[in-house]
Amino acid sequence: MKHCIISKFRPGTPWREYLPEIEAIFARTLTIDGVHGVDVFPSCSGRPNRFDLMICMDMDAAALPLYDASEPHHTWKEKYGPMLEAKTIFDHE
């Protein structure tokens, strides 16, 4: 399955500066059993009605609870969650 996290940062947040750290956080998810890949896509549009960042993880469905309980997931939520204006999660096959 693909697990996509689509995020919009609060106005004025210099989110592009954080990309190397965000990529490093999600690279650590590759150690979780059943996580096969992760891609981080910054938006190529600066329009205000667009989201800023999409993180797509390729994983077995059984890996989702392991990811939810993982250190990288908690780090992402604790450090970057307060910077977000909006977030959506989309899972697909």
N, CA, C and O of each residue as an XYZ file, in Angstrom:
372
protein
N       0.838     -1.178      0.000
C       0.000      0.000      0.000
C       0.881      1.237      0.000
O       2.051      1.189      0.379
N       0.304      2.330     -0.426
C       0.962      3.629     -0.355
C       0.294      4.418      0.763
O      -0.931      4.534      0.810
N       1.095      4.947      1.643
C       0.629      5.769      2.755
C       1.157      7.177      2.494
O       2.364      7.410      2.555
N       0.256      8.114      2.202
C       0.655      9.475      1.840
C       0.245     10.454      2.926
O      -0.890     10.441      3.404
N       1.184     11.295      3.301
C       0.963     12.356      4.276
C       1.095     13.665      3.502
O       2.170     13.978      2.991
N       0.025     14.418      3.415
C       0.002     15.635      2.620
C      -0.190     16.802      3.594
O      -1.189     16.872      4.310
N       0.789     17.716      3.605
C       0.837     18.724      4.658
C       0.921     20.136      4.111
O       1.544     20.393      3.081
N       0.278     21.042      4.830
C       0.365     22.475      4.543
C       0.885     23.150      5.810
O       0.283     23.043      6.878
N       2.005     23.842      5.671
C       2.596     24.526      6.815
C       1.905     25.856      7.062
O       1.302     26.438      6.160
N       2.002     26.319      8.284
C       1.430     27.620      8.643
C       2.142     28.712      7.830
O       3.331     28.590      7.534
N       1.415     29.773      7.472
C       2.045     30.873      6.728
C       3.284     31.394      7.472
O       3.288     31.544      8.694
N       4.314     31.659      6.699
C       5.554     32.184      7.271
C       6.528     31.137      7.761
O       7.656     31.468      8.126
N       6.115     29.878      7.778
C       7.013     28.803      8.214
C       8.032     28.539      7.103
O       7.640     28.281      5.965
N       9.330     28.598      7.409
C      10.341     28.346      6.384
C      10.548     26.840      6.161
O      11.640     26.309      6.367
N       9.480     26.175      5.740
C       9.462     24.716      5.696
C      10.511     24.132      4.768
O      10.995     23.029      5.021
N      10.877     24.827      3.711
C      11.894     24.287      2.791
C      13.240     24.113      3.493
O      14.021     23.228      3.142
N      13.501     24.952      4.473
C      14.740     24.821      5.250
C      14.765     23.510      6.037
O      15.838     22.991      6.345
N      13.610     22.986      6.354
C      13.513     21.774      7.162
C      13.549     20.490      6.332
O      13.588     19.397      6.897
N      13.537     20.601      5.009
C      13.456     19.406      4.161
C      14.547     18.375      4.442
O      14.232     17.188      4.528
N      15.818     18.769      4.590
C      16.822     17.731      4.881
C      16.514     16.942      6.162
O      16.695     15.725      6.203
N      16.053     17.633      7.193
C      15.727     16.936      8.440
C      14.484     16.064      8.277
O      14.442     14.947      8.791
N      13.485     16.558      7.574
C      12.273     15.765      7.342
C      12.620     14.512      6.536
O      12.141     13.421      6.847
N      13.443     14.665      5.509
C      13.875     13.502      4.724
C      14.631     12.505      5.593
O      14.449     11.296      5.450
N      15.475     13.001      6.490
C      16.226     12.110      7.391
C      15.291     11.379      8.352
O      15.479     10.193      8.620
N      14.295     12.078      8.866
C      13.320     11.436      9.760
C      12.639     10.280      9.037
O      12.555      9.171      9.566
N      12.154     10.542      7.826
C      11.418      9.506      7.109
C      12.325      8.420      6.545
O      11.863      7.304      6.309
N      13.595      8.715      6.325
C      14.539      7.669      5.914
C      14.668      6.611      7.008
O      14.894      5.436      6.719
N      14.526      7.025      8.245
C      14.611      6.063      9.365
C      13.441      5.079      9.376
O      13.531      4.020      9.998
N      12.350      5.417      8.696
C      11.223      4.468      8.652
C      11.566      3.225      7.841
O      10.873      2.212      7.935
N      12.628      3.294      7.046
C      13.019      2.139      6.231
C      13.525      0.979      7.079
O      13.683     -0.134      6.578
N      13.778      1.232      8.361
C      14.187      0.150      9.260
C      12.985     -0.606      9.832
O      13.153     -1.635     10.486
N      11.782     -0.101      9.590
C      10.560     -0.749     10.085
C      10.225     -1.917      9.165
O      10.185     -1.768      7.943
N       9.988     -3.072      9.762
C       9.636     -4.259      8.987
C       8.375     -3.987      8.164
O       7.336     -3.613      8.707
N       8.481     -4.180      6.857
C       7.334     -3.990      5.982
C       7.290     -2.636      5.288
O       6.440     -2.420      4.424
N       8.190     -1.713      5.648
C       8.293     -0.441      4.939
C       9.343     -0.628      3.849
O      10.492     -0.969      4.132
N       8.939     -0.403      2.606
C       9.803     -0.704      1.460
C      10.409      0.522      0.808
O      11.418      0.412      0.111
N       9.820      1.681      1.017
C      10.355      2.889      0.404
C       9.637      4.116      0.915
O       8.529      4.042      1.447
N      10.295      5.246      0.741
C       9.699      6.520      1.140
C      10.210      7.605      0.190
O      11.390      7.648     -0.156
N       9.298      8.470     -0.218
C       9.633      9.603     -1.071
C       9.046     10.859     -0.449
O       7.922     10.858      0.052
N       9.830     11.929     -0.489
C       9.387     13.226      0.025
C       9.311     14.176     -1.162
O      10.305     14.402     -1.851
N       8.124     14.731     -1.396
C       7.880     15.605     -2.537
C       7.496     17.008     -2.065
O       6.390     17.197     -1.557
N       8.380     17.990     -2.219
C       7.972     19.361     -1.947
C       7.141     19.874     -3.123
O       7.360     19.479     -4.268
N       6.206     20.739     -2.834
C       5.370     21.311     -3.884
C       6.206     22.176     -4.825
O       7.156     22.838     -4.408
N       5.836     22.152     -6.078
C       6.496     23.017     -7.064
C       5.667     24.272     -7.309
O       5.965     25.047     -8.219
N       4.631     24.476     -6.505
C       3.746     25.623     -6.656
C       3.727     26.432     -5.365
O       3.674     25.870     -4.270
N       3.770     27.723     -5.498
C       3.685     28.585     -4.330
C       2.301     29.155     -4.104
O       2.123     30.067     -3.297
N       1.322     28.623     -4.812
C      -0.038     29.138     -4.670
C      -0.574     28.905     -3.253
O      -0.327     27.856     -2.658
N      -1.294     29.869     -2.727
C      -1.765     29.739     -1.348
C      -2.805     28.643     -1.144
O      -3.007     28.193     -0.016
N      -3.467     28.206     -2.211
C      -4.471     27.151     -2.048
C      -3.887     25.760     -2.306
O      -4.636     24.808     -2.526
N      -2.576     25.637     -2.282
C      -1.906     24.354     -2.469
C      -1.261     23.900     -1.170
O      -0.904     24.716     -0.320
N      -1.117     22.595     -1.029
C      -0.377     22.048      0.096
C       1.117     22.116     -0.231
O       1.495     22.248     -1.395
N       1.956     22.026      0.791
C       3.394     22.248      0.623
C       4.221     20.989      0.421
O       5.226     21.011     -0.289
N       3.805     19.898      1.039
C       4.674     18.729      1.113
C       3.851     17.449      1.074
O       2.804     17.350      1.714
N       4.339     16.470      0.313
C       3.712     15.150      0.307
C       4.800     14.122      0.581
O       5.838     14.094     -0.081
N       4.541     13.293      1.560
C       5.431     12.189      1.909
C       4.690     10.909      1.571
O       3.603     10.662      2.095
N       5.265     10.095      0.702
C       4.631      8.843      0.286
C       5.497      7.676      0.716
O       6.673      7.583      0.367
N       4.888      6.798      1.476
C       5.587      5.608      1.949
C       4.989      4.385      1.264
O       3.772      4.266      1.125
N       5.852      3.492      0.844
C       5.436      2.210      0.273
C       5.611      1.182      1.373
O       6.723      0.955      1.848
N       4.507      0.558      1.779
C       4.576     -0.376      2.910
C       3.517     -1.455      2.785
O       2.515     -1.300      2.086
N       3.766     -2.541      3.478
C       2.737     -3.556      3.649
C       1.679     -2.974      4.589
O       2.011     -2.208      5.494
N       0.434     -3.324      4.385
C      -0.633     -2.821      5.263
C      -0.355     -3.172      6.728
O      -0.699     -2.408      7.630
N       0.258     -4.311      6.955
C       0.566     -4.736      8.321
C       1.629     -3.856      8.981
O       1.783     -3.885     10.202
N       2.362     -3.077      8.186
C       3.400     -2.206      8.740
C       2.838     -0.893      9.275
O       3.526     -0.184     10.009
N       1.609     -0.563      8.920
C       1.044      0.715      9.340
C       1.017      0.883     10.865
O       1.414      1.943     11.349
N       0.572     -0.104     11.641
C       0.611      0.078     13.099
C       2.037      0.178     13.639
O       2.279      0.860     14.634
N       2.981     -0.504     12.982
C       4.384     -0.402     13.402
C       4.910      1.004     13.145
O       5.630      1.567     13.970
N       4.548      1.561     12.006
C       4.928      2.945     11.701
C       4.296      3.895     12.710
O       4.973      4.779     13.234
N       3.011      3.724     12.987
C       2.316      4.606     13.930
C       2.998      4.632     15.300
O       2.993      5.662     15.974
N       3.572      3.525     15.707
C       4.217      3.423     17.013
C       5.702      3.779     16.977
O       6.364      3.758     18.015
N       6.227      4.100     15.814
C       7.676      4.270     15.651
C       8.180      5.637     16.113
O       7.433      6.612     16.198
N       9.467      5.662     16.404
C      10.145      6.901     16.797
C      10.071      7.949     15.689
O       9.771      9.104     15.990
N      10.331      7.609     14.414
C      10.236      8.642     13.380
C       8.843      9.281     13.291
O       8.719     10.493     13.112
N       7.808      8.458     13.418
C       6.445      9.006     13.364
C       6.206      9.980     14.512
O       5.644     11.057     14.312
N       6.631      9.601     15.707
C       6.433     10.478     16.859
C       7.267     11.755     16.734
O       6.807     12.835     17.105
N       8.488     11.636     16.214
C       9.325     12.817     16.002
C       8.673     13.768     15.014
O       8.625     14.974     15.256
N       8.169     13.237     13.896
C       7.483     14.051     12.892
C       6.302     14.793     13.524
O       6.157     16.003     13.347
N       5.470     14.068     14.254
C       4.273     14.673     14.841
C       4.626     15.724     15.897
O       4.031     16.802     15.932
N       5.594     15.402     16.755
C       5.930     16.307     17.854
C       6.650     17.561     17.367
O       6.368     18.664     17.836
N       7.576     17.393     16.429
C       8.368     18.533     15.980
C       7.649     19.364     14.922
O       7.656     20.593     14.983
N       7.031     18.696     13.957
C       6.457     19.421     12.830
C       4.946     19.596     12.910
O       4.401     20.485     12.256
N       4.270     18.787     13.679
C       2.824     18.919     13.822
C       2.376     20.324     14.204
O       1.430     20.838     13.609
N       3.031     20.971     15.188
C       2.613     22.323     15.564
C       2.841     23.365     14.460
O       2.259     24.449     14.506
N       3.678     23.047     13.477
C       3.949     23.982     12.379
C       2.922     23.870     11.251
O       2.914     24.683     10.326
N       2.057     22.858     11.335
C       1.131     22.599     10.234
C      -0.183     23.346     10.406
O      -0.743     23.432     11.499
N      -0.648     23.878      9.298
C      -1.982     24.477      9.231
C      -3.015     23.403      8.927
O      -4.140     23.450      9.424
N      -2.621     22.433      8.104
C      -3.531     21.355      7.709
C      -2.704     20.139      7.307
O      -1.550     20.251      6.896
N      -3.336     18.974      7.440
C      -2.697     17.721      7.059
C      -3.797     16.739      6.696
O      -4.868     16.727      7.303
N      -3.514     15.923      5.703
C      -4.434     14.831      5.375
C      -3.599     13.592      5.148
O      -2.448     13.670      4.717
N      -4.188     12.450      5.442
C      -3.554     11.165      5.226
C      -4.391     10.435      4.197
O      -5.617     10.386      4.290
N      -3.708      9.867      3.210
C      -4.413      9.143      2.148
C      -3.678      7.843      1.909
O      -2.488      7.852      1.594
N      -4.370      6.721      2.053
C      -3.811      5.400      1.796
C      -4.448      4.818      0.541
O      -5.655      4.939      0.334
N      -3.628      4.184     -0.293
C      -4.169      3.538     -1.493
C      -3.306      2.344     -1.863
O      -2.164      2.203     -1.426
N      -3.896      1.501     -2.681
C      -3.175      0.321     -3.176
C      -2.353      0.688     -4.377
O      -1.670     -0.166     -4.942
